[in-house]
Coordinates of C-alpha atoms in Angstrom, one line a residue:
X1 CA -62.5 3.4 -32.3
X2 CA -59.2 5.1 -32.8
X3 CA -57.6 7.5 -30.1
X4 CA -56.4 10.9 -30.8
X5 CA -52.7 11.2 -31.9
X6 CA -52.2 14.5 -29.8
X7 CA -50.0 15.5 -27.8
X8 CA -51.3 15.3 -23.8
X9 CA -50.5 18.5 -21.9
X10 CA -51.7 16.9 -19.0
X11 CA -54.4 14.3 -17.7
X12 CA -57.6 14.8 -16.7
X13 CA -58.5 15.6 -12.5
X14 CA -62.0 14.3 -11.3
X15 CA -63.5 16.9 -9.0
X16 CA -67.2 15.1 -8.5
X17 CA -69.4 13.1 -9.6
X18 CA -72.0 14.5 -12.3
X19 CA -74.3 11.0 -12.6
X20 CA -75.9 9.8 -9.6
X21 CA -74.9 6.2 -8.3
X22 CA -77.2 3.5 -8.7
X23 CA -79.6 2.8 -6.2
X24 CA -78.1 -0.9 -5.5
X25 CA -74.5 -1.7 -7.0
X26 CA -74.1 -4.3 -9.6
X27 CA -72.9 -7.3 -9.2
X28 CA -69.0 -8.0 -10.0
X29 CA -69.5 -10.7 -13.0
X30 CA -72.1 -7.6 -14.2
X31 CA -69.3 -4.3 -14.1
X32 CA -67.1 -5.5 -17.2
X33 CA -69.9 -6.5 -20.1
X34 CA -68.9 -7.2 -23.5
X35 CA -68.3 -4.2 -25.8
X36 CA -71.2 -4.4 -28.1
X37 CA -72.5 -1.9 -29.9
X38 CA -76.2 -3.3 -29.4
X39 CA -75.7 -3.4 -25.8
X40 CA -78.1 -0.2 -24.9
X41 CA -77.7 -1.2 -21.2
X42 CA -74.3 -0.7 -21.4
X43 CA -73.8 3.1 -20.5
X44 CA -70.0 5.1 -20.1
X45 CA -70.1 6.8 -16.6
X46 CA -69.6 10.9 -17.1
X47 CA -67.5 12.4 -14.2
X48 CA -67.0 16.3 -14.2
X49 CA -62.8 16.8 -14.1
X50 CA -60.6 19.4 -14.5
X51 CA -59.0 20.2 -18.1
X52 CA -55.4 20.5 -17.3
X53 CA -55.8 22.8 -21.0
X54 CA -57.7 25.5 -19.9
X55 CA -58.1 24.9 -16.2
X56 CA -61.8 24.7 -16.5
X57 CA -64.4 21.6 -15.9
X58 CA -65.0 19.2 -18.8
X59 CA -66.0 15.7 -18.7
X60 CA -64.6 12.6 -18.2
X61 CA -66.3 9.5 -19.4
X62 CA -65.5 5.3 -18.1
X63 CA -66.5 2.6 -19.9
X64 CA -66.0 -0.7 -18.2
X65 CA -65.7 -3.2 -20.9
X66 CA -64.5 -6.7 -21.6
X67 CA -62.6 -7.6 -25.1
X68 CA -64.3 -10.8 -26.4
X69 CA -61.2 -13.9 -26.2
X70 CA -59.2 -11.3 -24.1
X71 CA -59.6 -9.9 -20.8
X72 CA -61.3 -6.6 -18.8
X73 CA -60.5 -3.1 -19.3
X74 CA -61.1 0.5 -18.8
X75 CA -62.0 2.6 -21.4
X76 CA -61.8 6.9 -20.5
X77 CA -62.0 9.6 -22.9
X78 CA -61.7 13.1 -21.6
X79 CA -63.8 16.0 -23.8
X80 CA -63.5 20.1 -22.5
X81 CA -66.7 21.8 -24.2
X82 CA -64.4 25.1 -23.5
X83 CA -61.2 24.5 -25.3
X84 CA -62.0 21.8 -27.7
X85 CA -59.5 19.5 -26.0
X86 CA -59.8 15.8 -25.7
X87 CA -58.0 13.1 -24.9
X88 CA -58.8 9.0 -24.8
X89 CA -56.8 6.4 -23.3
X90 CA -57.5 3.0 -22.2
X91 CA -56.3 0.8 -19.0
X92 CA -55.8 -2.9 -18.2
X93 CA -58.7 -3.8 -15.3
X94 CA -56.4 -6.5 -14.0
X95 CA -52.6 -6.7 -12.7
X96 CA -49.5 -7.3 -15.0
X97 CA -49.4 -10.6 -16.4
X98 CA -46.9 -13.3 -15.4
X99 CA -45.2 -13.1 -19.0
X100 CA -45.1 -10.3 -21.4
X101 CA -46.5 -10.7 -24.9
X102 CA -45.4 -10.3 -28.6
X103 CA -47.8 -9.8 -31.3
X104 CA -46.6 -10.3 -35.0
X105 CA -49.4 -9.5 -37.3
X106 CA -49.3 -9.9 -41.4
X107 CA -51.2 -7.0 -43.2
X108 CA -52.7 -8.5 -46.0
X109 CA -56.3 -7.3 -46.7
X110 CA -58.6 -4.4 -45.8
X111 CA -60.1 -6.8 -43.1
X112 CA -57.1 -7.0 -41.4
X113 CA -56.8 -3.2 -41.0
X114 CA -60.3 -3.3 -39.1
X115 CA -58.7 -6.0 -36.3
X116 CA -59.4 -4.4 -33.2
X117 CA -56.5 -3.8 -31.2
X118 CA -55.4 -2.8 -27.3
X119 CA -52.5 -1.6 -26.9
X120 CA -51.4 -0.6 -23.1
X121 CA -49.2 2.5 -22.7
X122 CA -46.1 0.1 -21.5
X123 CA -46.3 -1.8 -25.0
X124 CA -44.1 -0.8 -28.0
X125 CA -44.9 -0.6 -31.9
X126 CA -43.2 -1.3 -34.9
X127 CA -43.2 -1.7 -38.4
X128 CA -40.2 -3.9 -40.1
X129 CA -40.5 -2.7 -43.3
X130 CA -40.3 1.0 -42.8
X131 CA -38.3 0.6 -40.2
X132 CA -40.7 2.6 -37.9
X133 CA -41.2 2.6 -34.2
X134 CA -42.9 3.6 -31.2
X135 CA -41.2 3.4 -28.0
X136 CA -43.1 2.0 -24.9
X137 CA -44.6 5.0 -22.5
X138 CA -44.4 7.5 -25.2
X139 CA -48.1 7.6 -26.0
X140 CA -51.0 6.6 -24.0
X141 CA -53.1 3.4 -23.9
X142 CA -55.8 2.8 -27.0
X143 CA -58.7 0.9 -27.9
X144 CA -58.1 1.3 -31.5
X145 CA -57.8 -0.7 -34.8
X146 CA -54.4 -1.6 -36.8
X147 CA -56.0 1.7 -39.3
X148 CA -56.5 3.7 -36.2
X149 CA -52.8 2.8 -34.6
X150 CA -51.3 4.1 -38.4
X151 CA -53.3 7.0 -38.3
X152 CA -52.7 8.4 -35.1
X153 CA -48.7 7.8 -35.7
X154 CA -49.6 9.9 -39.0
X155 CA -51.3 12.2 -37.0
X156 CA -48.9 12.5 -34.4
X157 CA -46.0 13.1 -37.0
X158 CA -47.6 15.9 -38.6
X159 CA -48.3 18.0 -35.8
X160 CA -45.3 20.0 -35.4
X161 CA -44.6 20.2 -39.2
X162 CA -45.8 23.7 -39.3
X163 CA -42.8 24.1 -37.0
X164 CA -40.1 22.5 -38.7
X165 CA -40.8 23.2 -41.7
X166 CA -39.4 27.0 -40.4
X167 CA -37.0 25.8 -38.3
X168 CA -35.5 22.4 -39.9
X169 CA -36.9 22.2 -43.6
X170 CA -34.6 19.1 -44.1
X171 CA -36.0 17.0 -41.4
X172 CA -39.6 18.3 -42.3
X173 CA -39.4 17.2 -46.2
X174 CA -38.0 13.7 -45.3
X175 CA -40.9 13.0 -42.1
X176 CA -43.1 14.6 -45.3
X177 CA -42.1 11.3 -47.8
X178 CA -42.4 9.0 -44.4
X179 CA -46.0 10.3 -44.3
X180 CA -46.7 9.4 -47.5
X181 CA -44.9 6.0 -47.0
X182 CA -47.8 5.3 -43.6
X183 CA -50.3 6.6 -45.7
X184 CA -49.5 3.8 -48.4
X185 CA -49.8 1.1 -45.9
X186 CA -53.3 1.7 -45.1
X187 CA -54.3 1.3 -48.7
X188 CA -52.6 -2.0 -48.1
X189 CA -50.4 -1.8 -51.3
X190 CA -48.4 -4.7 -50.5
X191 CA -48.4 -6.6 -47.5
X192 CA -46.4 -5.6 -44.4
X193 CA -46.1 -6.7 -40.3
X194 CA -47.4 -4.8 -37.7
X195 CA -45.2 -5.9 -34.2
X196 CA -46.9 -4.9 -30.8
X197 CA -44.5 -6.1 -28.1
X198 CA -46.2 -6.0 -24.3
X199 CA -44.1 -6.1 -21.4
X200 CA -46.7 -6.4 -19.3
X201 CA -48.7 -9.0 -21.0
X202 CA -51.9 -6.8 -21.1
X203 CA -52.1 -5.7 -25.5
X204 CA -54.3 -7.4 -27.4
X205 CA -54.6 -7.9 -31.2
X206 CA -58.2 -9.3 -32.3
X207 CA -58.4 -12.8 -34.1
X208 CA -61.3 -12.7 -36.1
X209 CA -61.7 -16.5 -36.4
X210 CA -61.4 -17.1 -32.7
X211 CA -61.6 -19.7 -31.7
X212 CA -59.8 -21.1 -34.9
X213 CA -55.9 -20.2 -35.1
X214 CA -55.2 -17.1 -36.8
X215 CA -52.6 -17.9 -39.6
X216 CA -51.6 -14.3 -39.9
X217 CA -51.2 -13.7 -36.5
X218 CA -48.0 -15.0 -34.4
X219 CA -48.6 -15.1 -30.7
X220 CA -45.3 -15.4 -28.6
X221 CA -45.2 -15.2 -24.7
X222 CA -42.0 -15.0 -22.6
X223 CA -40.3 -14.1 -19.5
X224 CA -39.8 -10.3 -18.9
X225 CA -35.7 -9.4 -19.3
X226 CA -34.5 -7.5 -15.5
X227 CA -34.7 -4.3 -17.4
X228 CA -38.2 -4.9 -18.5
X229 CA -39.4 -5.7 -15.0
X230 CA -37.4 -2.0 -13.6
X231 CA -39.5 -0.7 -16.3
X232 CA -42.9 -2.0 -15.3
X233 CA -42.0 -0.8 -11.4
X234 CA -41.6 -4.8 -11.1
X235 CA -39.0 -6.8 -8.4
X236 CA -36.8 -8.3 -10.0
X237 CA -36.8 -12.2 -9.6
X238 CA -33.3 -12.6 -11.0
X239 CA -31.1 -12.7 -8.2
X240 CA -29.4 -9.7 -6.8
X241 CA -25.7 -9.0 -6.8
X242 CA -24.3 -8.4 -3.3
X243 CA -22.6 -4.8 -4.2
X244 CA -18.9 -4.8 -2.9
X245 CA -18.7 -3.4 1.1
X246 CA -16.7 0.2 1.3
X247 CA -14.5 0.5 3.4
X248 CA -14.8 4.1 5.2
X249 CA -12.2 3.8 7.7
X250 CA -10.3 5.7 5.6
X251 CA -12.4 8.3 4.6
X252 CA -13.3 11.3 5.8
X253 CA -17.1 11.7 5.1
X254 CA -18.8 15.4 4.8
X255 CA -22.7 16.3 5.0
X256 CA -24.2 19.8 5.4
X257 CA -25.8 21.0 8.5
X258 CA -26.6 24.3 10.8
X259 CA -24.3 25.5 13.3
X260 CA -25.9 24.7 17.0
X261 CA -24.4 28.5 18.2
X262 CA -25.5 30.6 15.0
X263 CA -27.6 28.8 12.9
X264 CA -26.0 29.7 10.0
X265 CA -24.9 26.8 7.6
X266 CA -21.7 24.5 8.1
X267 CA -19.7 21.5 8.0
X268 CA -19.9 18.1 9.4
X269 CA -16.8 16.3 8.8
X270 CA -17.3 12.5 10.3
X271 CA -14.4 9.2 10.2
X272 CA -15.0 6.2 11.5
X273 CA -11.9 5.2 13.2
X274 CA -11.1 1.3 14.4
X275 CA -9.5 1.8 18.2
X276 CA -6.9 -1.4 18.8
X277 CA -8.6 -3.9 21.2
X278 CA -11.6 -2.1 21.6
X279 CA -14.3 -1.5 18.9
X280 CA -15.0 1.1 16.0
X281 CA -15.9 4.8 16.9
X282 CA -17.4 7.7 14.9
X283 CA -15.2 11.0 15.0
X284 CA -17.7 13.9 14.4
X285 CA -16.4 17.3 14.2
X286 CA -18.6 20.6 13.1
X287 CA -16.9 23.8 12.0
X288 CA -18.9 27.6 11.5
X289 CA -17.4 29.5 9.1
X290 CA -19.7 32.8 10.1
X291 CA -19.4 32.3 13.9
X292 CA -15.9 30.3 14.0
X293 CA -17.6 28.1 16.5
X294 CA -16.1 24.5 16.4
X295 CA -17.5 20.9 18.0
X296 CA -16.0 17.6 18.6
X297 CA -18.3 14.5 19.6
X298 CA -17.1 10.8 19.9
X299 CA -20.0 8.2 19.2
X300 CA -19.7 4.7 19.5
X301 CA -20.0 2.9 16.3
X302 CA -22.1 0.0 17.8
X303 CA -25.2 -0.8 20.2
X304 CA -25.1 -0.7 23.7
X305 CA -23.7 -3.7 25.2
X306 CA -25.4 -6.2 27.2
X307 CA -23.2 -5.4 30.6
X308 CA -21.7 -2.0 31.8
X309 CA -18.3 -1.4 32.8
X310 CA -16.4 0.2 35.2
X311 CA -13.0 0.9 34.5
X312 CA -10.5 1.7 37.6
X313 CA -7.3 3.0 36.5
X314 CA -4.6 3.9 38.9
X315 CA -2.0 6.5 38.1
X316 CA 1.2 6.8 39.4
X317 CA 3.4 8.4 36.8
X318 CA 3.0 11.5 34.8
X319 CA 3.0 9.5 31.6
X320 CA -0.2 7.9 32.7
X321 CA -1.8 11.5 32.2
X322 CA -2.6 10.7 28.5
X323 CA -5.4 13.3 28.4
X324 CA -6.4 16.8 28.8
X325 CA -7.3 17.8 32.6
X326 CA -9.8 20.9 33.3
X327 CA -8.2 23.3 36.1
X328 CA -10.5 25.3 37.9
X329 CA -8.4 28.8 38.5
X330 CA -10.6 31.1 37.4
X331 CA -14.6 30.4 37.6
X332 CA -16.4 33.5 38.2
X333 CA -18.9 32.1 40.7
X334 CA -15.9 31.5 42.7
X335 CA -14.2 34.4 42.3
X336 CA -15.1 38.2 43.3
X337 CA -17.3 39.8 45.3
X338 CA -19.9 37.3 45.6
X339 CA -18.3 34.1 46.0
X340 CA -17.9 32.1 49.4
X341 CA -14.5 32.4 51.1
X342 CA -15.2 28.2 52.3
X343 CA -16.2 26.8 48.6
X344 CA -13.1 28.7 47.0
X345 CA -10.7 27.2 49.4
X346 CA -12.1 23.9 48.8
X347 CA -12.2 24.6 45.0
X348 CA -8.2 25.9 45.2
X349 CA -7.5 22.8 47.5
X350 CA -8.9 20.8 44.8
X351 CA -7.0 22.7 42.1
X352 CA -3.3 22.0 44.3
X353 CA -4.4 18.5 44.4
X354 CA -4.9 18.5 40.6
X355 CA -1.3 20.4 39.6
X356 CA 0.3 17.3 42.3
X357 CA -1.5 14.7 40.0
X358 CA 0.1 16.0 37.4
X359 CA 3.1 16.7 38.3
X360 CA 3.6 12.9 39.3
X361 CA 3.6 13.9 43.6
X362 CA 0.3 12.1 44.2
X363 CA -0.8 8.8 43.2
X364 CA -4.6 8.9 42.2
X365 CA -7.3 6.7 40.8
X366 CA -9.2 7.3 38.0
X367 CA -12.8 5.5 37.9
X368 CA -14.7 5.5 34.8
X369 CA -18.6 4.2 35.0
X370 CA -20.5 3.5 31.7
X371 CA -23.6 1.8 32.0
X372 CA -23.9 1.4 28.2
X373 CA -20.3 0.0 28.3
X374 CA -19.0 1.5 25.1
X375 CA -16.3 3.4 27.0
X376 CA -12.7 3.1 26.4
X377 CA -9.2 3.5 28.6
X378 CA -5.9 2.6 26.3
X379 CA -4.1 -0.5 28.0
X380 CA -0.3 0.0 26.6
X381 CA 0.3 -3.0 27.7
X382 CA -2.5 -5.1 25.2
X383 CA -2.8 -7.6 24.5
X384 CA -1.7 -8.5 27.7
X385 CA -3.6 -7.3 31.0
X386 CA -2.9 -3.9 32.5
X387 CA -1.5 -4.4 36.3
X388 CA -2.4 -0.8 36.8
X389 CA -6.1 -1.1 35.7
X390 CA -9.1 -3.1 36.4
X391 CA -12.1 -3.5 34.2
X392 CA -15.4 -4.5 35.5
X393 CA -18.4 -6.0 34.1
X394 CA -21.7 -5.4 35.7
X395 CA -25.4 -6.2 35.4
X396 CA -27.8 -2.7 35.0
X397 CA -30.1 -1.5 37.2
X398 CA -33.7 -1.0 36.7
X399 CA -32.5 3.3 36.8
X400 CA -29.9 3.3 34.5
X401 CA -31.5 0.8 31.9
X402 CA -34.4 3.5 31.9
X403 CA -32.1 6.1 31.2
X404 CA -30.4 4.5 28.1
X405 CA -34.3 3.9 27.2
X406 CA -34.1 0.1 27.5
X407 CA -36.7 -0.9 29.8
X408 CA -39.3 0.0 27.0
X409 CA -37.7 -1.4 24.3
X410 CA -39.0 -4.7 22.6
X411 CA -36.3 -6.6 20.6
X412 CA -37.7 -9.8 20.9
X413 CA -41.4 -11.3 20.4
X414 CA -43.0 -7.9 19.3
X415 CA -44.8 -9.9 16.2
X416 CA -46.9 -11.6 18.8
X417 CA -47.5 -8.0 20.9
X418 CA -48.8 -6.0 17.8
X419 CA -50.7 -8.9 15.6
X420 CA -54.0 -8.3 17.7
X421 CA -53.9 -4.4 17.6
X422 CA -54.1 -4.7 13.7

């Protein structure tokens, strides 16, 4: 049977199931029986699916058939009693083949216009001698014949004629004389090759004296190309190419996001930044345009590291002071009416003590504690050792491992843990 050269707005949706099941399911050797017109038992099964046409029901009918000296497939044909549309296509019943397939066929006779062809919706078409072709994916899979696959290219070509023959009359008179030229071949003038080429392995082209060799039919199999495996949604097997690393350290990189005050949208301009002796950071820094509200974040550009650190640093000279000190001066819930006269003369206390640190009059030390110990204080004197500072490496408690969200976190063995909750 030959399918429809029409254009497909659109496939068919199942909705339910008009046919009732069978009482007991058939057996698997049993679902795929050879296409045989004498085979009464073998009945298509109607399903009741919307006509992307007209947006009303029609039916959908699926024939599970085998192709004698071939293999299983899936035969559907789509009819809509409302709009006239329909639609048949036909699907492999088993995966993509290890090899794709090339079919070369000599059209000789009227006999070999009535070989009974699949021909998968990944496969492409051709015709040497009129220099014709049918790319793969560009019409749907058929259970035809070689008369059926000309007439449904014919078919296909003179659908929009009407249309350029008002728009384009050039192009319409010269597809008019290639018309003429397909209609020729199925008279079967002279002789002429008919190519199907298969990616996927899964076309067919009958031999009629199966099991004899066909002398006008050339069977080639061979290894799908990289591109041809892309196009079937296949792995390649072919090695792949370790793509070049980038180096972002000089870069500034830029995403959009909303600002955390307003809302409204804004920048995110992020650098990744190597700090001597230490380890890579990532710079993050946000800027609204509507509210002018601005952030700056430091992230560490690794994990967290198997010990803490505590870092001691003892200053002694203002040039120590290598980064920006808060003064409390003027909080207001020590300041005014309702503040307490013994916490603000701690707080100013504190505040003297601060302007004496910085002003090089009082030695201080400066402790810093990271449990995830990814923090950082410069040593000017690296590589050597810093006589002012000490750095100290420490095991985790229980406490501050649960607050980095280690203690529940699996990195090793968790194969073993999940296998008998599958």
């Amino acid at each position: 049977m030959a399918a429809s050269g029409a254009v497909e707005p659109g496939a068919a949706v199942a909705t339910a199931a008009a046919s009732p099941a069978p009482a007991q399911a058939p057996a698997p050797e049993h679902l795929f029986r050879p296409i045989s017109a004498e085979d009464e038992e073998q009945q298509p099964t109607e399903i009741e699916s919307l006509c992307m046409n007209c947006y009303r029901n029609g039916t959908t009918r699926l024939l599970l058939t085998k192709v004698p000296f071939f293999r299983e497939i899936i035969v559907s044909s789509f009819s809509c009693e409302h709009c006239g549309w329909n639609n048949t296509e036909i699907h492999s019943a088993g995966r993509i083949q290890d090899q794709g397939v090339r079919y070369a066929l000599t059209v000789r006779t009227q006999e070999d216009m009535n070989r009974e062809v699949v021909k998968t919706d990944s496969a492409t078409t051709s015709i040497p001698e009129l220099d014709f072709e049918i790319p793969a994916f560009t019409q749907k899979g058929a259970l035809t014949t070689v008369e059926g696959l000309i007439s449904r290219a014919i078919s296909g070509l003179e659908q929009d004629q009407p249309t350029r023959r008002a728009n384009e009359e050039a192009v319409a008179e010269r597809i008019d004389e290639f018309i003429v030229r397909l209609k020729e071949l199925k008279r079967v003038a002279s002789p002429f090759t008919l190519i199907i080429d298969d990616p996927s392995g899964n076309s067919f082209v009958e031999n009629p004296h199966a099991p004899q060799k066909d002398h006008a039919l050339v069977i080639t199999h061979y290894n799908r190309t990289v591109q041809q495996e892309e196009m079937l949604g296949l792995q390649a097997e072919a090695p792949e190419e370790k793509p070049e690393e980038e180096d972002l350290r000089n870069e500034v990189l830029q995403f959009n996001t909303n600002c955390p005050e307003c809302n409204a949208p804004a920048q995110t301009n992020m650098k990744l930044v190597q700090i001597p002796h230490f380890k890579e950071v990532i710079i993050m820094a946000t800027n609204c345009d509507s509210c002018g509200h601005r952030t700056n974040e430091v992230k560490s550009g690794g994990a967290v590291e198997p010990l803490g650190t505590r870092i001691t640093f003892h200053i002694t000279h203002p040039s120590d002071l290598t980064r920006d000190v808060l003064k409390v001066t003027k909080n207001p819930f020590t300041l005014g009416d309702s503040s307490n006269p013994g916490q603000m003369e701690k707080l100013r206390e504190f505040s003297q003590k601060l302007d004496q640190i910085l002003e090089g009059n009082m030695k201080a030390h400066f402790i810093m504690n990271d449990p995830a110990g990814n923090s950082y204080l410069q040593n000017v004197y690296a590589p050597e050792d810093d006589p002012e500072m000490k750095v100290e490496h420490y095991k985790r408690t229980f406490d501050q491992n649960e607050e980095l969200g280690l203690n529940d976190m699996k990195t090793e063995g968790y194969e073993t843990g999940l296998a008998p909750q599958r």
